Short mmCIF file of C-alpha atoms in Angstrom, two decimals:
data_model
loop_
_atom_site.label_atom_id
_atom_site.label_comp_id
_atom_site.label_asym_id
_atom_site.label_seq_id
_atom_site.Cartn_x
_atom_site.Cartn_y
_atom_site.Cartn_z
CA MET A 195 42.69 -18.29 11.51
CA ASN A 196 43.21 -20.86 14.21
CA ALA A 197 41.11 -23.21 15.70
CA THR A 198 40.18 -20.72 17.76
CA GLN A 199 38.64 -18.55 15.79
CA TRP A 200 37.46 -20.78 13.32
CA GLY A 201 35.40 -22.60 16.07
CA GLY A 202 34.02 -18.93 17.16
CA MET A 203 33.15 -18.32 13.78
CA SER A 204 31.02 -21.58 13.74
CA ALA A 205 29.25 -21.20 16.80
CA ILE A 206 28.39 -17.61 15.93
CA PHE A 207 27.10 -19.35 11.96
CA LEU A 208 25.04 -21.56 13.93
CA ALA A 209 23.63 -19.20 16.33
CA SER A 210 22.40 -16.33 14.50
CA ALA A 211 21.30 -18.91 11.66
CA VAL A 212 18.76 -20.46 14.63
CA GLU A 213 17.81 -16.57 15.15
CA TRP A 214 17.09 -15.43 12.02
CA VAL A 215 14.89 -18.62 11.10
CA GLU A 216 12.75 -16.91 13.49
CA ALA A 217 12.95 -14.29 11.44
CA PHE A 218 12.03 -15.14 8.15
CA THR A 219 9.16 -17.09 9.49
CA ILE A 220 7.30 -14.30 10.98
CA VAL A 221 8.92 -12.68 7.38
CA LEU A 222 6.95 -15.80 5.32
CA ALA A 223 4.21 -15.54 7.56
CA VAL A 224 3.16 -11.92 7.17
CA ALA A 225 4.65 -12.31 3.23
CA LEU A 226 1.38 -14.83 2.75
CA SER A 227 -0.93 -12.03 3.91
CA ILE A 228 0.54 -8.98 2.53
CA GLY A 229 2.61 -9.83 0.16
CA TRP A 230 6.25 -10.39 -0.28
CA LYS A 231 7.17 -6.62 -1.50
CA ARG A 232 5.37 -5.66 1.17
CA ALA A 233 7.37 -8.45 3.94
CA VAL A 234 10.73 -7.92 2.25
CA SER A 235 9.91 -3.77 2.59
CA ALA A 236 9.92 -4.15 6.67
CA ALA A 237 12.26 -6.52 6.91
CA LEU A 238 14.84 -4.53 5.32
CA ALA A 239 13.68 -1.54 7.41
CA ALA A 240 14.36 -3.79 10.44
CA LEU A 241 17.51 -4.13 9.45
CA VAL A 242 19.03 -0.66 8.41
CA VAL A 243 17.60 0.09 11.88
CA VAL A 244 19.64 -2.81 13.01
CA ALA A 245 22.04 -1.85 11.10
CA ALA A 246 22.67 1.37 12.62
CA LEU A 247 21.84 0.62 15.74
CA VAL A 248 25.39 -1.32 15.39
CA ALA A 249 27.32 1.59 13.95
CA VAL A 250 27.50 3.67 16.89
CA THR A 251 27.77 0.23 19.16
CA GLY A 252 29.14 1.48 22.57
CA VAL A 253 25.86 3.59 23.34
CA GLY A 254 23.60 1.06 21.41
CA LEU A 255 24.39 -1.65 22.77
CA THR A 256 24.18 -0.74 26.20
CA VAL A 257 21.12 0.77 25.72
CA VAL A 258 19.62 -2.64 24.09
CA LYS A 259 21.74 -4.79 26.16
CA ALA A 260 19.38 -3.04 29.95
CA ASP A 261 16.26 -3.64 27.61
CA ILE A 262 16.16 -6.65 25.65
CA ASN A 263 13.67 -8.57 27.98
CA ARG A 264 11.33 -5.27 28.11
CA ILE A 265 11.58 -4.99 23.72
CA ARG A 266 10.88 -8.66 24.04
CA ALA A 267 8.18 -8.01 26.65
CA VAL A 268 6.20 -5.58 24.28
CA ILE A 269 6.97 -7.49 20.81
CA GLY A 270 5.14 -10.39 22.80
CA VAL A 271 2.10 -8.88 23.92
CA PHE A 272 1.77 -7.27 20.35
CA LEU A 273 2.31 -10.64 18.52
CA LEU A 274 -0.31 -12.42 21.00
CA LEU A 275 -2.87 -9.45 21.03
CA PHE A 276 -2.21 -9.59 16.60
CA GLY A 277 -2.12 -14.03 16.79
CA LEU A 278 -5.27 -14.14 18.79
CA ARG A 279 -7.35 -12.36 16.24
CA TRP A 280 -6.14 -14.27 13.23
CA TYR A 281 -6.71 -17.85 15.74
CA VAL A 282 -10.30 -16.94 16.02
CA LYS A 283 -10.84 -15.94 12.90
CA ALA A 284 -9.30 -18.90 11.37
CA ILE A 285 -10.90 -21.28 13.71
CA ARG A 286 -14.69 -19.76 12.78
CA ARG A 287 -13.82 -20.76 8.95
CA TYR A 288 -12.80 -23.69 9.88
CA ALA A 289 -16.05 -24.31 11.86
CA GLY A 290 -18.53 -22.89 9.64
CA ARG A 291 -19.23 -20.17 12.03
CA THR A 292 -18.17 -16.97 9.84
CA ALA A 293 -21.40 -15.40 8.01
CA LEU A 294 -19.93 -15.45 4.79
CA HIS A 295 -22.65 -12.53 3.57
CA ASP A 296 -21.60 -10.20 6.98
CA GLU A 297 -17.60 -10.56 5.71
CA ALA A 298 -18.79 -9.46 2.74
CA ARG A 299 -20.92 -6.48 3.42
CA GLU A 300 -18.84 -5.46 6.40
CA PHE A 301 -15.22 -5.33 3.24
CA SER A 302 -17.45 -4.09 0.45
CA GLU A 303 -17.91 -0.65 3.09
CA THR A 304 -14.95 -0.46 4.38
CA ARG A 305 -13.04 -2.19 2.20
CA GLU A 306 -9.93 -0.64 1.44
CA HIS A 307 -9.59 1.67 4.78
CA LEU A 308 -9.39 -2.23 6.45
CA ALA A 309 -7.20 -3.46 4.01
CA HIS A 310 -5.25 -0.85 4.01
CA ALA A 311 -4.75 -1.15 8.19
CA GLU A 312 -4.45 -3.83 8.56
CA ALA A 313 -1.72 -4.30 5.79
CA HIS A 314 -0.20 -1.40 7.85
CA VAL A 315 -0.09 -3.90 11.08
CA ALA A 316 0.98 -6.97 9.12
CA TRP A 317 4.09 -4.92 8.05
CA LEU A 318 4.77 -3.90 12.13
CA VAL A 319 4.46 -7.46 12.63
CA ALA A 320 7.15 -8.46 10.56
CA PHE A 321 9.97 -5.20 11.61
CA LYS A 322 9.25 -6.09 14.50
CA GLY A 323 10.13 -9.61 14.51
CA VAL A 324 13.36 -8.70 12.51
CA LEU A 325 14.37 -5.83 14.51
CA LEU A 326 13.78 -8.15 17.00
CA GLU A 327 16.47 -11.19 15.94
CA GLY A 328 18.11 -9.11 14.32
CA LEU A 329 19.40 -7.13 17.79
CA GLU A 330 19.10 -10.42 19.50
CA VAL A 331 21.58 -11.50 17.11
CA TRP A 332 24.31 -8.41 17.57
CA LEU A 333 23.79 -9.10 20.84
CA LEU A 334 25.81 -12.22 19.57
CA VAL A 335 27.77 -10.91 17.72
CA VAL A 336 29.20 -9.07 20.74
CA ALA A 337 29.07 -11.89 23.16
CA LEU A 338 30.51 -14.45 21.29
CA GLY A 339 32.50 -13.09 19.09
CA ARG A 340 35.70 -11.95 21.38
CA THR A 341 38.02 -13.78 19.88
CA LEU A 342 37.47 -12.84 16.74
CA SER A 343 37.59 -10.15 14.71
CA TYR A 344 34.68 -7.36 13.82
CA ALA A 345 34.83 -7.76 10.36
CA GLN A 346 34.88 -11.83 11.14
CA ALA A 347 31.61 -11.88 13.83
CA SER A 348 29.74 -10.00 11.93
CA GLY A 349 30.98 -11.33 8.90
CA SER A 350 29.34 -14.92 9.96
CA ALA A 351 26.20 -13.34 11.40
CA LEU A 352 25.58 -12.12 7.29
CA VAL A 353 27.20 -15.58 5.81
CA ALA A 354 24.23 -17.32 7.95
CA LEU A 355 21.48 -14.51 7.29
CA LEU A 356 22.26 -15.41 3.14
CA ALA A 357 22.22 -18.62 4.26
CA VAL A 358 18.85 -18.08 5.43
CA ILE A 359 17.25 -16.72 2.85
CA VAL A 360 18.45 -18.80 0.00
CA VAL A 361 16.34 -21.14 1.83
CA GLY A 362 13.50 -19.04 2.41
CA LEU A 363 13.27 -18.70 -1.38
CA MET A 364 13.24 -22.01 -1.77
CA LEU A 365 10.07 -22.71 0.10
CA ARG A 366 8.65 -19.89 -1.93
CA ALA A 367 6.69 -21.46 -4.17
CA PRO A 368 5.25 -24.26 -2.61
CA LEU A 369 3.98 -22.31 -0.16
CA THR A 370 1.05 -20.51 -2.63
CA ARG A 371 -0.54 -23.94 -3.53
CA VAL A 372 -1.67 -23.98 0.32
CA PRO A 373 -4.52 -22.92 0.44
CA GLU A 374 -5.83 -19.24 2.62
CA ASN A 375 -7.21 -20.09 5.07
CA THR A 376 -4.64 -22.81 6.22
CA LEU A 377 -1.81 -20.24 5.11
CA LYS A 378 -3.82 -17.98 7.69
CA PHE A 379 -3.93 -20.55 10.49
CA THR A 380 -0.55 -21.46 9.81
CA VAL A 381 0.75 -17.69 10.20
CA ALA A 382 -1.91 -17.49 13.28
CA CYS A 383 0.04 -20.42 15.64
CA ALA A 384 3.55 -19.36 14.15
CA LEU A 385 2.28 -15.69 15.63
CA LEU A 386 0.85 -16.63 18.94
CA ALA A 387 4.48 -19.72 19.33
CA PHE A 388 6.68 -16.60 19.39
CA GLY A 389 3.79 -14.14 21.35
CA SER A 390 4.06 -16.67 23.82
CA PHE A 391 8.09 -17.08 24.36
CA TRP A 392 8.90 -14.19 23.43
CA SER A 393 6.08 -11.71 26.65
CA VAL A 394 6.55 -14.50 29.49
CA GLY A 395 9.58 -14.89 28.52
CA GLY A 396 10.57 -11.09 28.69
CA LEU A 397 7.74 -10.27 31.49
CA LEU A 398 9.93 -13.64 34.27
CA GLY A 399 13.13 -14.57 32.15
CA GLU A 400 13.18 -16.90 29.90
CA HIS A 401 15.62 -19.36 31.46
CA THR A 402 13.03 -19.30 33.61
CA VAL A 403 9.72 -19.94 32.03
CA TRP A 404 11.14 -21.76 29.01
CA PRO A 405 14.08 -24.59 30.07
CA LEU A 406 15.20 -25.23 26.47
CA GLY A 407 15.08 -22.10 24.95
CA ASP A 408 14.15 -21.23 20.96
CA VAL A 409 13.36 -25.14 20.51
CA THR A 410 10.64 -24.26 22.35
CA LEU A 411 8.61 -22.13 19.40
CA LEU A 412 8.29 -25.87 18.15
CA PRO A 413 6.12 -27.69 20.77
CA LEU A 414 4.47 -23.95 21.12
CA PHE A 415 3.65 -23.81 17.53
CA ALA A 416 2.32 -27.67 17.68
CA VAL A 417 0.29 -27.50 20.54
CA TYR A 418 -1.55 -24.21 18.62
CA ALA A 419 -1.63 -25.74 15.83
CA VAL A 420 -3.32 -28.56 16.89
CA SER A 421 -5.82 -27.10 19.48
CA GLY A 422 -7.05 -25.13 16.73
CA ARG A 423 -7.67 -27.98 14.70
CA LEU A 424 -9.68 -29.91 17.20
CA ILE A 425 -11.44 -26.78 18.29
CA GLY A 426 -12.60 -25.58 14.96
CA LEU A 427 -14.03 -29.96 14.63
CA LYS A 428 -15.98 -29.97 18.11
CA LEU A 429 -17.64 -26.38 16.68
CA ARG A 430 -18.51 -28.07 13.27
CA LEU A 431 -19.82 -30.74 15.43
CA SER A 432 -21.85 -29.21 17.39
CA ALA A 433 -22.84 -26.86 14.63
CA ALA A 434 -24.51 -29.76 12.81
CA ASP A 435 -25.95 -31.41 15.88
CA THR A 436 -27.62 -28.29 16.03
CA ALA A 437 -29.06 -28.02 12.84
CA GLU A 438 -29.68 -32.14 12.82
CA GLY A 439 -32.00 -31.21 15.95
CA SER A 440 -33.78 -28.13 14.48
CA ARG A 441 -34.33 -30.63 11.51
CA ALA A 442 -35.61 -33.59 13.76
CA MET B 164 -8.97 5.26 13.90
CA ARG B 165 -11.17 3.28 15.98
CA LYS B 166 -10.66 1.14 13.89
CA LEU B 167 -7.29 0.97 13.47
CA LEU B 168 -6.68 0.23 17.35
CA GLN B 169 -8.97 -2.41 16.92
CA LEU B 170 -6.96 -4.08 14.15
CA VAL B 171 -3.87 -3.73 16.50
CA PHE B 172 -5.68 -5.11 19.50
CA GLY B 173 -9.15 -6.21 18.76
CA ASP B 174 -11.27 -5.89 20.32
CA VAL B 175 -12.39 -6.28 24.12
CA ARG B 176 -12.42 -9.54 24.63
CA ASN B 177 -8.94 -9.94 22.36
CA ILE B 178 -7.59 -7.59 24.83
CA ILE B 179 -9.20 -9.17 27.84
CA SER B 180 -8.07 -12.75 26.99
CA VAL B 181 -4.76 -11.48 26.55
CA ALA B 182 -4.23 -9.83 29.82
CA LEU B 183 -5.74 -12.42 31.80
CA ALA B 184 -3.66 -14.92 30.17
CA ILE B 185 -0.06 -13.07 31.16
CA ALA B 186 -1.95 -12.78 34.63
CA LEU B 187 -2.19 -16.62 35.11
CA ALA B 188 1.13 -16.72 34.24
CA TYR B 189 2.92 -14.23 35.57
CA MET B 190 0.78 -15.51 39.09
CA ALA B 191 1.98 -19.15 38.58
CA GLN B 192 5.15 -18.28 38.33
CA ARG B 193 5.46 -17.84 42.04
CA TRP B 194 4.67 -21.47 42.73
CA ILE B 195 5.46 -23.34 39.40
CA PRO B 196 7.91 -21.17 38.00
CA ALA B 197 8.34 -23.29 34.72
CA ALA B 198 5.39 -23.88 33.78
CA ALA B 199 4.26 -20.37 33.47
CA GLY B 200 4.67 -20.27 30.04
CA TRP B 201 2.43 -23.25 29.36
CA ILE B 202 -0.53 -21.69 31.34
CA LEU B 203 -0.27 -18.64 29.16
CA VAL B 204 0.08 -21.00 26.20
CA GLY B 205 -3.64 -23.09 27.68
CA ALA B 206 -5.24 -19.87 28.49
CA ILE B 207 -5.10 -18.58 25.08
CA ILE B 208 -6.34 -21.63 23.92
CA VAL B 209 -9.55 -21.55 26.23
CA ALA B 210 -9.58 -18.13 24.79
CA GLY B 211 -9.79 -19.38 21.92
CA PHE B 212 -12.67 -21.27 21.58
CA TRP B 213 -14.09 -18.93 24.00
CA GLN B 214 -13.75 -15.99 21.34
CA ALA B 215 -14.94 -18.58 18.30
CA VAL B 216 -18.03 -20.10 19.72
#
């Protein structure tokens, strides 16, 4: 192999590793709420779809290239809707505003139905996230792999996927010790970060709205996390003030 | 079915919040394109506060 080929393979490895990390973040977030088995099944299903599309590259590539922004926008809006609900729930719990007895009553009424339906939606979130990232990796393979053979280009993307999975699995155990509401809040912030990035990026043009590209996901996550905690704190303090006022 | 739709999209406030945030970002993009995304983020955070109160 010559230097150009090594360069091409490294570029594909690094670029697709970034996409796979994003996909893994979503799978991880979903796994923490519905379990690894279901989250992994969603990821595998999405990868199978991507693989099937890759198998018919000629036809599929044209479709995906034309519609990648529309796909991004639709999935982004879906993540915003789902993430905002979890965000509000977690903030209310931080603020002590969610009346636990109401939740318990609601849960006892529709417990199984809710659990099943919520798991189904969470499964879809993981599926769509991995599908979108997988499609982006595929476009990268095609775009950057012109100097390489198809096997070298897709091999680099697969090695990146394996590397991300190994690192991700190492993070799995420590995460189980984090309190449940913190996990759900973190998941909500991650979903909102991806949802914000993809929705307006897909609708208005990623380079126009997010000139820094994928790196923007980190500040997006941080802004949602800090704001959410501040809102929770503010609501908790005003609830405490009200309680004190009524006692006095 | 209604419950399932609610789980996917949330209640009316949730749908209105996201729709308004996207509309704001869309309008902002005409004058300050680079700020459109952050306007969406701000609107979502305000919506989070509104719904949590």
